[in-house]
Amino acid sequence: MMNYPKRIIERGEADKDIVKAIQDQLNFKGCGPIEVDGDFGYITLRAVKLFQSRHSDNKGNPLVTDGRIGPVTWDILFSIAKPVVLVPQTTLLKKVLEIANSQIGVVEKPPHSNRGPEVDAYLKSVGLNPSAGNYPWCAAFVYWCFDKAAKEIGETNPAIKTAGVLDHWNRTKGTKIPVAEATANPGKIKPGAIFIMDFGKGQGHTGIVESIGNGYITTIEGNTNNDNSREGYGVFKLTNRKINSIKKGFIIYG
């Protein structure tokens, strides 16, 4: 852990090594993706504010959301406990997480279009023509990760080929863990699990669980953003979803 430099770090900071360390931590805490380039500009400022809005100090008081890194924000940013990382139980799920991680930072092109070279590939993997409609792609991203992983290790893809979040839940032959069961016993959730959220009226959101700890899950999701949107613009790693917020449950293959 880098020691606090005993001064406020804010936009325009000249010490690139300090800024790079901050940017690296912000990415790790799910407040990116931002480029680790040592430039404390608008994007890094926004990520700092996001981090501050999500965390409290050691006495439980919310951090001041001002984008300036003083001793309190520094301490929480660099010392907050990491999630408990469990090892996937199968070769398939290990490969799924490897592939999902490789996609972090993919964004729609143009933004908010549900299109782009990578996004089009996700949609095509479930049989959709990206140019024929404006399709949400979180479920397609999950399927693409499983399909690519299965092909790379020579196994059959167990995931349902669908762009429908709730359709996946309804038709899966994997192990279903309802959210109430997962909340009561988080140990039932395994790395590589697929979470399913139900917002009603057929609307949902999905992604892949990377780790579990302290009532939260770290996830890799498509069609989201730093604010946990179900209609975002890229592939992000998020660390602030509570298990009991998932609303539907989890699917485990293997």
PDB file of N, CA, C and O in Angstrom, residues 119-137 139-140 161-164:
ATOM      1  N   VAL A 119     -19.951  -5.864 -29.203  1.00  0.00           N
ATOM      2  CA  VAL A 119     -21.369  -6.022 -28.856  1.00  0.00           C
ATOM      3  C   VAL A 119     -22.098  -6.794 -29.956  1.00  0.00           C
ATOM      4  O   VAL A 119     -22.925  -7.672 -29.683  1.00  0.00           O
ATOM      5  N   ASP A 120     -21.788  -6.483 -31.213  1.00  0.00           N
ATOM      6  CA  ASP A 120     -22.401  -7.216 -32.327  1.00  0.00           C
ATOM      7  C   ASP A 120     -22.081  -8.703 -32.239  1.00  0.00           C
ATOM      8  O   ASP A 120     -22.944  -9.559 -32.508  1.00  0.00           O
ATOM      9  N   ALA A 121     -20.840  -9.037 -31.842  1.00  0.00           N
ATOM     10  CA  ALA A 121     -20.459 -10.448 -31.715  1.00  0.00           C
ATOM     11  C   ALA A 121     -21.262 -11.127 -30.610  1.00  0.00           C
ATOM     12  O   ALA A 121     -21.691 -12.282 -30.767  1.00  0.00           O
ATOM     13  N   TYR A 122     -21.477 -10.430 -29.502  1.00  0.00           N
ATOM     14  CA  TYR A 122     -22.289 -11.005 -28.422  1.00  0.00           C
ATOM     15  C   TYR A 122     -23.696 -11.318 -28.931  1.00  0.00           C
ATOM     16  O   TYR A 122     -24.244 -12.400 -28.685  1.00  0.00           O
ATOM     17  N   LEU A 123     -24.294 -10.344 -29.613  1.00  0.00           N
ATOM     18  CA  LEU A 123     -25.668 -10.511 -30.100  1.00  0.00           C
ATOM     19  C   LEU A 123     -25.764 -11.621 -31.152  1.00  0.00           C
ATOM     20  O   LEU A 123     -26.701 -12.425 -31.142  1.00  0.00           O
ATOM     21  N   LYS A 124     -24.789 -11.681 -32.040  1.00  0.00           N
ATOM     22  CA  LYS A 124     -24.811 -12.718 -33.070  1.00  0.00           C
ATOM     23  C   LYS A 124     -24.690 -14.112 -32.463  1.00  0.00           C
ATOM     24  O   LYS A 124     -25.210 -15.088 -33.019  1.00  0.00           O
ATOM     25  N   SER A 125     -24.019 -14.216 -31.312  1.00  0.00           N
ATOM     26  CA  SER A 125     -23.836 -15.533 -30.686  1.00  0.00           C
ATOM     27  C   SER A 125     -25.158 -16.146 -30.247  1.00  0.00           C
ATOM     28  O   SER A 125     -25.261 -17.364 -30.101  1.00  0.00           O
ATOM     29  N   VAL A 126     -26.181 -15.309 -30.031  1.00  0.00           N
ATOM     30  CA  VAL A 126     -27.505 -15.834 -29.649  1.00  0.00           C
ATOM     31  C   VAL A 126     -28.487 -15.768 -30.806  1.00  0.00           C
ATOM     32  O   VAL A 126     -29.696 -15.893 -30.635  1.00  0.00           O
ATOM     33  N   GLY A 127     -27.973 -15.544 -32.021  1.00  0.00           N
ATOM     34  CA  GLY A 127     -28.805 -15.603 -33.212  1.00  0.00           C
ATOM     35  C   GLY A 127     -29.494 -14.313 -33.598  1.00  0.00           C
ATOM     36  O   GLY A 127     -30.421 -14.343 -34.426  1.00  0.00           O
ATOM     37  N   LEU A 128     -29.057 -13.177 -33.025  1.00  0.00           N
ATOM     38  CA  LEU A 128     -29.684 -11.899 -33.359  1.00  0.00           C
ATOM     39  C   LEU A 128     -28.867 -11.161 -34.408  1.00  0.00           C
ATOM     40  O   LEU A 128     -27.635 -11.238 -34.420  1.00  0.00           O
ATOM     41  N   ASN A 129     -29.563 -10.437 -35.280  1.00  0.00           N
ATOM     42  CA  ASN A 129     -28.919  -9.572 -36.259  1.00  0.00           C
ATOM     43  C   ASN A 129     -28.841  -8.175 -35.666  1.00  0.00           C
ATOM     44  O   ASN A 129     -29.881  -7.503 -35.551  1.00  0.00           O
ATOM     45  N   PRO A 130     -27.664  -7.698 -35.250  1.00  0.00           N
ATOM     46  CA  PRO A 130     -27.563  -6.415 -34.554  1.00  0.00           C
ATOM     47  C   PRO A 130     -28.144  -5.239 -35.334  1.00  0.00           C
ATOM     48  O   PRO A 130     -28.636  -4.281 -34.750  1.00  0.00           O
ATOM     49  N   SER A 131     -28.094  -5.314 -36.663  1.00  0.00           N
ATOM     50  CA  SER A 131     -28.578  -4.201 -37.479  1.00  0.00           C
ATOM     51  C   SER A 131     -30.091  -4.208 -37.636  1.00  0.00           C
ATOM     52  O   SER A 131     -30.668  -3.254 -38.164  1.00  0.00           O
ATOM     53  N   ALA A 132     -30.740  -5.276 -37.150  1.00  0.00           N
ATOM     54  CA  ALA A 132     -32.191  -5.401 -37.326  1.00  0.00           C
ATOM     55  C   ALA A 132     -32.994  -4.820 -36.168  1.00  0.00           C
ATOM     56  O   ALA A 132     -34.223  -4.767 -36.228  1.00  0.00           O
ATOM     57  N   GLY A 133     -32.309  -4.411 -35.091  1.00  0.00           N
ATOM     58  CA  GLY A 133     -33.042  -3.876 -33.944  1.00  0.00           C
ATOM     59  C   GLY A 133     -32.102  -3.314 -32.909  1.00  0.00           C
ATOM     60  O   GLY A 133     -30.883  -3.452 -33.017  1.00  0.00           O
ATOM     61  N   ASN A 134     -32.682  -2.696 -31.897  1.00  0.00           N
ATOM     62  CA  ASN A 134     -31.907  -2.101 -30.808  1.00  0.00           C
ATOM     63  C   ASN A 134     -32.007  -3.032 -29.602  1.00  0.00           C
ATOM     64  O   ASN A 134     -32.855  -2.861 -28.726  1.00  0.00           O
ATOM     65  N   TYR A 135     -31.130  -4.040 -29.567  1.00  0.00           N
ATOM     66  CA  TYR A 135     -31.277  -5.132 -28.606  1.00  0.00           C
ATOM     67  C   TYR A 135     -30.437  -4.925 -27.340  1.00  0.00           C
ATOM     68  O   TYR A 135     -29.224  -4.684 -27.438  1.00  0.00           O
ATOM     69  N   PRO A 136     -31.034  -5.053 -26.162  1.00  0.00           N
ATOM     70  CA  PRO A 136     -30.228  -5.144 -24.938  1.00  0.00           C
ATOM     71  C   PRO A 136     -29.328  -6.373 -25.041  1.00  0.00           C
ATOM     72  O   PRO A 136     -29.708  -7.382 -25.642  1.00  0.00           O
ATOM     73  N   TRP A 137     -28.148  -6.318 -24.411  1.00  0.00           N
ATOM     74  CA  TRP A 137     -27.183  -7.397 -24.693  1.00  0.00           C
ATOM     75  C   TRP A 137     -26.537  -8.022 -23.466  1.00  0.00           C
ATOM     76  O   TRP A 137     -25.572  -8.773 -23.590  1.00  0.00           O
ATOM     77  N   ALA A 139     -27.639 -10.467 -21.515  1.00  0.00           N
ATOM     78  CA  ALA A 139     -27.760 -11.929 -21.557  1.00  0.00           C
ATOM     79  C   ALA A 139     -26.922 -12.508 -22.691  1.00  0.00           C
ATOM     80  O   ALA A 139     -26.348 -13.599 -22.566  1.00  0.00           O
ATOM     81  N   ALA A 140     -26.850 -11.783 -23.810  1.00  0.00           N
ATOM     82  CA  ALA A 140     -26.022 -12.240 -24.922  1.00  0.00           C
ATOM     83  C   ALA A 140     -24.551 -12.270 -24.520  1.00  0.00           C
ATOM     84  O   ALA A 140     -23.810 -13.179 -24.913  1.00  0.00           O
ATOM     85  N   LYS A 161     -29.073 -20.606 -24.962  1.00  0.00           N
ATOM     86  CA  LYS A 161     -28.804 -19.659 -26.038  1.00  0.00           C
ATOM     87  C   LYS A 161     -29.979 -18.700 -26.158  1.00  0.00           C
ATOM     88  O   LYS A 161     -30.981 -18.994 -26.806  1.00  0.00           O
ATOM     89  N   THR A 162     -29.853 -17.552 -25.501  1.00  0.00           N
ATOM     90  CA  THR A 162     -30.959 -16.600 -25.474  1.00  0.00           C
ATOM     91  C   THR A 162     -30.447 -15.210 -25.135  1.00  0.00           C
ATOM     92  O   THR A 162     -29.440 -15.069 -24.432  1.00  0.00           O
ATOM     93  N   ALA A 163     -31.159 -14.206 -25.625  1.00  0.00           N
ATOM     94  CA  ALA A 163     -30.891 -12.823 -25.230  1.00  0.00           C
ATOM     95  C   ALA A 163     -31.871 -12.386 -24.154  1.00  0.00           C
ATOM     96  O   ALA A 163     -31.854 -11.226 -23.732  1.00  0.00           O
ATOM     97  N   GLY A 164     -32.711 -13.320 -23.704  1.00  0.00           N
ATOM     98  CA  GLY A 164     -33.717 -13.018 -22.681  1.00  0.00           C
ATOM     99  C   GLY A 164     -33.244 -13.431 -21.297  1.00  0.00           C
ATOM    100  O   GLY A 164     -32.970 -14.612 -21.058  1.00  0.00           O
TER     101      GLY A 164
END
